Coordinates of C-alpha atoms and ligand atoms in Angstrom, one line a residue:
M1 CA -180.4 -42.5 -79.4
D2 CA -178.3 -41.0 -82.1
V3 CA -176.6 -43.4 -84.7
L4 CA -173.8 -42.7 -87.3
L5 CA -173.9 -45.4 -90.2
I6 CA -170.8 -45.9 -92.1
G7 CA -170.7 -46.6 -96.0
S8 CA -172.3 -45.2 -99.1
G9 CA -173.9 -48.7 -100.9
G10 CA -177.1 -50.0 -101.5
R11 CA -176.4 -52.1 -98.4
E12 CA -176.1 -49.0 -96.4
H13 CA -179.4 -47.5 -97.9
S14 CA -181.1 -50.7 -96.7
I15 CA -179.7 -50.4 -93.2
A16 CA -180.5 -46.7 -93.0
W17 CA -184.2 -47.5 -94.3
K18 CA -184.5 -50.1 -91.5
L19 CA -182.7 -48.0 -88.5
A20 CA -185.2 -45.4 -89.6
Q21 CA -188.3 -47.3 -88.6
S22 CA -186.8 -47.8 -85.0
K23 CA -189.0 -46.3 -82.3
N24 CA -185.7 -45.4 -80.3
L25 CA -183.9 -43.5 -83.2
G26 CA -183.1 -40.1 -82.5
K27 CA -180.9 -38.6 -85.3
L28 CA -179.4 -40.8 -87.9
Y29 CA -176.2 -39.7 -89.5
I30 CA -174.6 -41.5 -92.7
A31 CA -171.0 -41.1 -93.8
P32 CA -170.6 -40.5 -96.5
G33 CA -174.1 -42.0 -97.8
N34 CA -175.9 -41.4 -101.0
A35 CA -178.9 -39.9 -102.5
G36 CA -181.1 -42.6 -100.8
T37 CA -179.6 -42.3 -97.5
A38 CA -180.2 -38.6 -97.5
Q39 CA -183.9 -39.4 -97.3
C40 CA -183.2 -41.5 -94.1
G41 CA -181.2 -39.0 -92.2
E42 CA -178.4 -36.6 -92.6
N43 CA -175.3 -37.3 -94.7
V44 CA -172.0 -36.4 -93.4
P45 CA -169.3 -35.7 -96.0
I46 CA -166.4 -38.0 -94.4
G47 CA -165.2 -40.9 -96.3
A48 CA -165.7 -44.5 -94.7
N49 CA -162.3 -45.0 -94.2
D50 CA -161.3 -41.8 -92.6
I51 CA -161.2 -43.3 -89.1
E52 CA -160.0 -40.3 -87.0
K53 CA -162.4 -37.9 -88.5
L54 CA -165.4 -40.3 -87.8
V55 CA -164.5 -40.7 -84.4
D56 CA -164.2 -37.3 -84.0
F57 CA -167.7 -36.6 -85.3
A58 CA -169.0 -39.4 -83.3
K59 CA -167.7 -37.9 -79.8
Q60 CA -168.7 -34.2 -81.1
N61 CA -172.3 -35.3 -81.9
D62 CA -172.8 -37.8 -78.7
V63 CA -173.6 -40.7 -81.1
G64 CA -174.9 -43.7 -79.2
L65 CA -174.0 -46.3 -81.6
V66 CA -172.0 -46.7 -84.8
V67 CA -172.9 -49.2 -87.5
V68 CA -170.4 -50.1 -90.0
G69 CA -171.1 -51.3 -93.4
P70 CA -168.2 -52.1 -95.5
E71 CA -165.2 -54.4 -94.9
D72 CA -162.3 -52.1 -95.5
P73 CA -162.6 -49.9 -92.4
L74 CA -163.6 -53.0 -90.2
A75 CA -160.1 -54.6 -91.3
A76 CA -158.4 -51.2 -90.4
G77 CA -159.7 -51.4 -86.9
I78 CA -162.6 -48.8 -87.1
V79 CA -164.4 -50.6 -84.4
D80 CA -161.6 -50.8 -82.1
A81 CA -160.9 -47.0 -82.7
F82 CA -164.5 -46.3 -81.5
E83 CA -164.5 -48.3 -78.5
A84 CA -160.9 -46.9 -77.5
A85 CA -163.0 -43.6 -77.6
G86 CA -165.7 -44.9 -75.6
V87 CA -168.1 -45.2 -78.6
K88 CA -170.3 -48.2 -78.9
A89 CA -169.6 -49.7 -82.6
F90 CA -171.5 -52.7 -84.3
G91 CA -169.0 -55.0 -86.2
P92 CA -165.8 -57.2 -85.6
G93 CA -162.5 -55.5 -84.5
A94 CA -159.6 -55.9 -86.6
G95 CA -158.4 -59.0 -85.1
A96 CA -161.9 -60.7 -85.9
A97 CA -162.2 -59.0 -89.2
Q98 CA -159.3 -61.0 -90.7
L99 CA -161.9 -63.8 -91.2
E100 CA -162.5 -61.8 -94.4
A101 CA -159.5 -59.6 -94.7
D102 CA -157.1 -62.7 -94.8
K103 CA -158.3 -65.6 -96.6
A104 CA -155.1 -67.6 -95.3
F105 CA -156.2 -67.0 -91.7
A106 CA -159.9 -68.1 -92.6
K107 CA -158.4 -71.3 -94.2
Q108 CA -156.3 -72.1 -91.1
L109 CA -159.2 -71.4 -88.9
M110 CA -161.5 -73.6 -90.8
R111 CA -159.0 -76.3 -90.8
S112 CA -158.3 -76.0 -87.1
S113 CA -162.3 -76.2 -86.4
A114 CA -163.0 -79.0 -88.7
I115 CA -165.2 -76.7 -90.9
S116 CA -165.9 -78.2 -94.2
T117 CA -164.5 -76.0 -97.2
A118 CA -162.6 -76.7 -100.5
E119 CA -159.3 -78.3 -100.0
G120 CA -156.7 -75.5 -100.6
R121 CA -153.2 -74.4 -100.0
I122 CA -151.6 -71.3 -99.4
F123 CA -148.7 -69.8 -101.2
E124 CA -146.1 -67.0 -100.8
R125 CA -144.0 -67.5 -103.8
F126 CA -145.3 -67.8 -107.3
K127 CA -142.8 -70.5 -108.2
D128 CA -144.3 -72.8 -105.6
A129 CA -147.8 -71.9 -106.7
K130 CA -147.1 -72.4 -110.4
A131 CA -145.4 -76.0 -109.7
Y132 CA -148.5 -77.0 -107.5
I133 CA -151.1 -75.7 -110.2
A134 CA -149.1 -77.3 -113.0
S135 CA -149.2 -80.9 -110.9
R136 CA -153.1 -80.6 -110.7
D137 CA -154.3 -81.0 -114.1
E138 CA -158.0 -80.0 -113.1
A139 CA -159.9 -77.0 -112.5
V140 CA -158.6 -74.7 -109.8
V141 CA -159.7 -71.5 -107.9
V142 CA -157.1 -68.9 -107.3
K143 CA -157.5 -66.3 -104.8
A144 CA -155.8 -63.2 -103.5
A145 CA -155.5 -63.7 -99.6
G146 CA -156.3 -60.1 -99.0
L147 CA -159.2 -57.7 -99.8
A148 CA -159.6 -56.9 -103.4
K149 CA -163.2 -55.6 -103.5
G150 CA -164.8 -58.8 -104.4
K151 CA -162.4 -59.3 -107.7
G152 CA -159.6 -61.4 -106.4
V153 CA -161.0 -64.8 -107.0
Y154 CA -160.5 -66.7 -110.5
V155 CA -162.2 -69.7 -111.0
C156 CA -160.1 -71.7 -113.7
D157 CA -161.3 -74.8 -115.4
D158 CA -158.0 -74.8 -117.3
P159 CA -154.9 -75.1 -115.0
A160 CA -152.9 -72.9 -117.5
D161 CA -155.5 -70.1 -116.4
G162 CA -154.8 -70.7 -112.8
I163 CA -151.1 -70.2 -113.6
L164 CA -151.8 -67.0 -115.4
A165 CA -154.2 -65.7 -112.7
A166 CA -151.5 -66.5 -110.0
E167 CA -148.9 -64.6 -112.1
K168 CA -151.3 -61.5 -112.4
I169 CA -151.7 -61.6 -108.6
M170 CA -148.3 -62.1 -107.4
C171 CA -145.9 -60.9 -109.9
D172 CA -148.0 -58.1 -111.7
K173 CA -149.5 -57.5 -108.4
I174 CA -152.7 -56.2 -109.6
F175 CA -154.2 -56.2 -106.2
G176 CA -151.1 -54.8 -104.6
Q177 CA -150.4 -56.0 -101.0
A178 CA -153.6 -58.0 -100.9
G179 CA -151.9 -60.6 -103.5
E180 CA -148.7 -61.1 -101.6
K181 CA -150.2 -64.6 -100.4
I182 CA -152.4 -66.5 -102.5
I183 CA -155.1 -69.5 -101.9
V184 CA -155.1 -72.3 -104.7
E185 CA -158.2 -74.3 -103.8
D186 CA -160.5 -77.2 -105.6
K187 CA -163.4 -76.1 -107.4
L188 CA -166.8 -77.0 -105.7
L189 CA -169.8 -77.6 -107.7
G190 CA -173.2 -76.9 -106.5
E191 CA -175.6 -74.1 -105.7
E192 CA -174.3 -70.9 -103.8
V193 CA -176.2 -69.5 -100.9
S194 CA -175.4 -66.5 -98.3
I195 CA -176.2 -67.3 -94.9
L196 CA -175.9 -64.2 -92.4
A197 CA -176.1 -64.2 -88.9
F198 CA -175.9 -61.8 -85.8
V199 CA -173.2 -63.0 -83.3
D200 CA -172.6 -61.3 -80.1
G201 CA -169.4 -63.3 -79.2
R202 CA -171.2 -66.2 -77.7
N203 CA -174.9 -66.3 -79.2
I204 CA -175.7 -66.9 -82.9
Y205 CA -179.0 -65.7 -84.3
L206 CA -179.4 -66.7 -88.1
M207 CA -181.3 -64.2 -90.5
E208 CA -183.4 -65.6 -93.3
S209 CA -181.4 -67.2 -96.2
S210 CA -180.6 -65.4 -99.3
Q211 CA -178.8 -65.8 -102.8
D212 CA -176.7 -63.3 -104.7
H213 CA -176.0 -63.3 -108.6
K214 CA -172.5 -62.6 -108.9
P215 CA -171.8 -62.5 -112.8
I216 CA -172.8 -59.7 -115.2
G217 CA -174.8 -61.7 -117.6
D218 CA -178.1 -63.8 -117.6
G219 CA -177.5 -67.3 -117.0
D220 CA -174.5 -66.6 -114.7
T221 CA -172.3 -65.7 -117.7
G222 CA -169.5 -63.2 -117.9
P223 CA -167.0 -61.5 -115.4
N224 CA -168.2 -61.3 -111.6
T225 CA -169.5 -58.2 -110.2
G226 CA -170.2 -57.0 -106.7
G227 CA -173.6 -58.7 -107.0
M228 CA -176.4 -57.9 -109.7
G229 CA -179.4 -59.2 -107.7
A230 CA -180.6 -61.2 -104.7
Y231 CA -183.5 -62.9 -103.1
S232 CA -184.8 -64.2 -99.9
P233 CA -185.4 -66.9 -98.7
A234 CA -183.3 -69.2 -100.9
P235 CA -185.4 -72.3 -101.5
V236 CA -182.3 -74.7 -101.4
V237 CA -181.9 -74.0 -97.9
T238 CA -184.4 -76.4 -95.9
E239 CA -184.9 -76.2 -92.2
P240 CA -182.7 -79.2 -91.7
L241 CA -180.0 -77.7 -93.9
M242 CA -180.0 -74.5 -91.8
D243 CA -179.7 -76.7 -88.5
K244 CA -176.7 -78.6 -90.1
I245 CA -175.1 -75.2 -91.4
T246 CA -175.4 -73.7 -87.9
R247 CA -173.9 -76.9 -86.1
E248 CA -171.3 -77.6 -88.4
I249 CA -170.0 -74.2 -89.6
L250 CA -171.6 -71.1 -87.7
V251 CA -171.2 -72.7 -84.0
P252 CA -167.5 -74.1 -84.7
V253 CA -166.3 -70.8 -86.4
V254 CA -167.6 -68.6 -83.3
D255 CA -165.9 -71.1 -81.0
G256 CA -162.7 -71.0 -83.2
M257 CA -162.6 -67.0 -83.0
N258 CA -163.0 -67.1 -79.2
R259 CA -160.2 -69.8 -78.9
N260 CA -158.1 -67.7 -81.2
G261 CA -158.4 -64.6 -78.7
T262 CA -160.4 -62.6 -81.5
P263 CA -164.0 -63.0 -80.4
Y264 CA -166.7 -62.2 -83.1
R265 CA -169.1 -59.5 -82.7
G266 CA -171.4 -58.3 -85.8
V267 CA -172.7 -59.6 -88.8
M268 CA -171.1 -62.9 -89.8
Y269 CA -171.5 -63.9 -93.6
A270 CA -171.0 -67.5 -94.6
G271 CA -170.9 -67.8 -98.5
L272 CA -171.3 -71.5 -99.1
M273 CA -171.7 -73.9 -101.7
I274 CA -174.4 -76.6 -101.2
T275 CA -172.4 -79.5 -102.9
G276 CA -173.7 -83.1 -103.0
G277 CA -171.7 -84.0 -99.8
G278 CA -173.3 -81.1 -97.8
P279 CA -172.5 -77.2 -97.4
R280 CA -168.9 -76.4 -97.7
V281 CA -167.5 -72.8 -97.1
L282 CA -166.3 -70.6 -100.0
E283 CA -165.6 -67.5 -98.0
F284 CA -166.6 -65.8 -94.7
N285 CA -167.4 -62.0 -94.8
V286 CA -167.4 -60.0 -91.6
R287 CA -170.4 -57.4 -92.6
F288 CA -173.8 -57.5 -94.1
G289 CA -173.8 -58.7 -97.9
D290 CA -174.5 -56.3 -100.9
P291 CA -177.2 -56.9 -102.2
E292 CA -178.4 -59.6 -99.9
T293 CA -179.1 -57.1 -97.2
Q294 CA -181.7 -55.5 -99.4
P295 CA -184.2 -58.2 -99.8
I296 CA -183.4 -59.5 -96.2
L297 CA -184.0 -56.3 -94.4
M298 CA -187.3 -55.8 -96.4
R299 CA -188.4 -58.9 -94.7
L300 CA -187.3 -57.8 -91.4
K301 CA -190.2 -57.0 -89.1
S302 CA -188.2 -56.5 -86.0
D303 CA -186.3 -53.3 -84.7
L304 CA -182.9 -53.5 -86.2
L305 CA -181.6 -50.9 -84.0
E306 CA -182.3 -53.0 -81.0
V307 CA -180.5 -56.1 -82.4
C308 CA -177.5 -54.1 -83.1
L309 CA -177.5 -52.8 -79.6
A310 CA -177.9 -56.4 -78.3
V311 CA -175.2 -57.8 -80.4
C312 CA -172.9 -54.8 -78.9
D313 CA -174.0 -55.6 -75.4
G314 CA -173.6 -59.4 -75.6
K315 CA -177.3 -59.7 -74.9
L316 CA -178.4 -61.4 -78.3
D317 CA -180.3 -64.1 -76.3
Q318 CA -182.7 -61.5 -75.3
V319 CA -184.0 -60.6 -78.7
T320 CA -186.3 -62.2 -81.0
L321 CA -186.3 -61.6 -84.9
E322 CA -189.5 -61.7 -86.8
W323 CA -189.6 -62.2 -90.6
D324 CA -192.3 -61.3 -93.1
R325 CA -193.1 -64.8 -94.5
R326 CA -193.2 -63.3 -98.3
P327 CA -190.0 -63.5 -100.3
A328 CA -188.2 -60.5 -101.6
V329 CA -186.3 -59.9 -104.8
C330 CA -183.8 -57.3 -105.5
V331 CA -182.8 -56.4 -109.0
V332 CA -179.8 -54.1 -109.6
M333 CA -179.8 -51.6 -112.2
A334 CA -176.0 -50.7 -113.1
S335 CA -174.3 -48.2 -115.2
G336 CA -173.4 -49.5 -118.9
G337 CA -170.0 -51.0 -118.8
Y338 CA -169.9 -51.9 -115.4
P339 CA -167.9 -54.2 -114.0
G340 CA -165.5 -52.5 -116.7
A341 CA -165.4 -48.9 -117.2
Y342 CA -168.4 -46.6 -117.1
E343 CA -169.6 -43.2 -117.0
K344 CA -171.0 -41.2 -114.1
G345 CA -173.4 -38.3 -114.1
K346 CA -176.4 -39.7 -116.0
R347 CA -179.8 -38.2 -115.1
I348 CA -182.3 -40.9 -113.4
T349 CA -186.0 -40.4 -113.9
G350 CA -188.9 -42.7 -112.6
V351 CA -187.7 -43.7 -109.1
E352 CA -190.7 -42.0 -107.3
E353 CA -193.1 -43.6 -110.0
A354 CA -191.7 -47.0 -109.2
E355 CA -191.8 -46.5 -105.4
Q356 CA -195.7 -46.0 -106.0
L357 CA -195.9 -49.7 -106.7
K358 CA -197.2 -51.4 -103.7
D359 CA -194.3 -53.3 -101.6
V360 CA -191.6 -52.0 -103.7
V361 CA -188.4 -49.9 -102.3
V362 CA -185.8 -48.5 -104.6
F363 CA -182.8 -48.6 -102.7
H364 CA -179.9 -46.3 -103.9
A365 CA -176.3 -47.5 -104.4
G366 CA -174.2 -45.0 -106.8
T367 CA -176.4 -42.3 -106.9
R368 CA -176.2 -38.3 -105.9
S369 CA -178.0 -35.3 -106.2
Q370 CA -177.0 -32.7 -108.5
D371 CA -179.0 -29.5 -108.9
G372 CA -182.3 -31.0 -107.9
D373 CA -181.9 -34.0 -110.2
L374 CA -181.0 -37.6 -109.2
V375 CA -177.7 -38.7 -111.0
T376 CA -175.6 -41.9 -111.5
N377 CA -172.4 -41.7 -109.3
G378 CA -171.2 -45.6 -109.4
G379 CA -171.4 -48.8 -111.2
R380 CA -174.2 -50.5 -109.1
V381 CA -176.7 -47.5 -109.1
L382 CA -180.1 -48.7 -107.5
G383 CA -181.3 -52.1 -106.1
V384 CA -185.0 -52.2 -107.1
T385 CA -186.6 -54.4 -104.2
A386 CA -190.0 -55.9 -104.0
L387 CA -191.9 -58.3 -101.7
G388 CA -194.5 -60.7 -103.3
E389 CA -196.7 -63.4 -102.2
Q390 CA -194.7 -65.9 -104.1
I391 CA -191.2 -65.6 -105.4
A392 CA -192.4 -65.3 -108.9
D393 CA -194.6 -62.3 -107.7
A394 CA -191.9 -60.6 -106.0
K395 CA -189.8 -61.0 -109.2
A396 CA -192.6 -59.6 -111.4
R397 CA -193.2 -56.6 -109.1
A398 CA -189.5 -55.9 -109.1
Y399 CA -189.2 -55.9 -112.8
K400 CA -192.3 -53.8 -113.3
A401 CA -190.5 -51.3 -111.1
V402 CA -187.5 -51.4 -113.1
D403 CA -189.3 -50.7 -116.3
K404 CA -190.3 -47.2 -114.9
I405 CA -186.9 -46.4 -114.1
K406 CA -184.5 -44.7 -116.9
F407 CA -181.1 -43.5 -117.2
E408 CA -178.8 -43.6 -120.4
G409 CA -176.8 -47.1 -120.4
A410 CA -178.9 -48.6 -117.7
Y411 CA -178.5 -52.5 -117.4
C412 CA -179.7 -55.1 -115.5
R413 CA -179.9 -58.9 -115.5
G414 CA -183.3 -60.3 -116.7
D415 CA -183.0 -63.4 -114.8
I416 CA -182.8 -62.6 -111.0
A417 CA -184.5 -65.4 -108.9
D418 CA -185.2 -67.6 -111.9
K419 CA -183.2 -70.3 -109.9
A420 CA -185.5 -69.9 -107.1
I421 CA -188.7 -70.0 -109.2
R422 CA -187.6 -73.4 -110.9
K423 CA -187.3 -75.0 -107.6
Ligands
AMP501 P1 -165.4 -65.7 -102.8 O1 -164.9 -64.0 -102.7 O2 -164.2 -66.4 -102.3 O3 -166.6 -65.9 -102.4 O4 -165.4 -65.9 -104.3 C1 -166.3 -65.3 -105.2 C2 -166.8 -66.3 -106.1 O5 -166.1 -67.2 -106.9 C3 -167.8 -67.0 -105.1 O6 -169.1 -66.5 -105.2 C4 -168.0 -68.3 -106.2 O7 -168.9 -68.3 -107.1 C5 -166.7 -68.5 -106.5 N1 -165.8 -69.6 -105.8 C6 -164.9 -69.2 -104.9 N2 -164.1 -70.3 -104.5 C7 -164.9 -71.4 -105.2 C8 -164.6 -72.8 -105.1 N3 -163.7 -73.2 -104.3 N4 -165.4 -73.3 -106.1 C9 -166.0 -72.9 -107.0 N5 -166.4 -71.5 -106.8 C10 -165.6 -70.9 -105.9
LIG502 N1 -172.7 -60.1 -102.2 C1 -171.6 -60.4 -102.1 C2 -170.9 -59.6 -101.0 O1 -171.3 -58.7 -100.2 O2 -169.7 -59.8 -100.5

């Protein structure tokens, strides 16, 4: 079967790498892809949000399955468009994608499904938000309700900063329409984890746990990024905790989506805070996480294409996921200056040498080929991922590979997975 994968990040390279191992894969197309995905299939120069052209391409090329990586096209209804054209597509439709694209919708769904989350209020007018935050006199978290490329959340220890954040979002409109509504919620304390599951509308199949590292600096300092590294599994998630998360969060949200008339199909990503009082939801995403997918898929032994088809066909109860028991660690190498301004076009060397190390895969994110050279083409450039007997071995191997790769201004955190090693 020929497959079209949509997106161009590290997540998409890891999905392409895994799909390419499937025994039933014919041709793999990636739109638009990066220099890494070009090694797994054929890159197609159509943007991830150009729905009409993507549908035409899929029809003309007899694509049997489309796999959608990023949230923007999902929220814009790309899966509905493929289905209307008779093409099978993996991911939620626009109605179900609201779970990520509208945090007010997600908050209300959690409330009506009795899912534990931070206490929060939704505001449509700055005046009301300001009065509420001023009355709180404690730390608040201010969130743009819409999609803001992972940058729409401000954790404010001082309420005055909370008011400034609300002003930037609602009055200065720094996220445009995505900031027409905001959520103001209590700050939760604890350890964060990402729980990803395949969902076919009815059945839920959890993947192995993982943990992201959002801030740019070691020790979780500095501004948030798309994610600077990840590991899987997350030792904080014990088996009883995983059961509790399934029972009290995933089952109710899937039921709630059905009751709402927006049945959920695809990958469900629950961003959780493990607090003293149990797991509570920070957010839902409607897709694979980036960079969590890199270590997770390195550990998946089963055929990803078969699982994606089972999700689309409502037959998830007929597949079994098998995992490599060894942990995996992914270290993101970024362009100097990221998450602020950075330059592109820097020549990258040493990737092949790094990949000669045992159980190492270098997933590309912001890369492209230029006159036979590999050059940087984004903020997050590479996700250097390794398996190891223990998490410390996986970390050591990933950093050994990182040391072999050079480009001007290259930056990575030095403490990825330390939290897990301390456990
Ligand atoms: P979100 O996009 O909603 O996951 O928020 C991005 C990041 O902000 C999360 O990964 C957390 O680190 C942090 N965050 C969001 N909501 C809260 C909260 N209620 N309490 C503490 N931290 C939060
Ligand atoms: N790693 C966070 C995300 O994918 O949203």
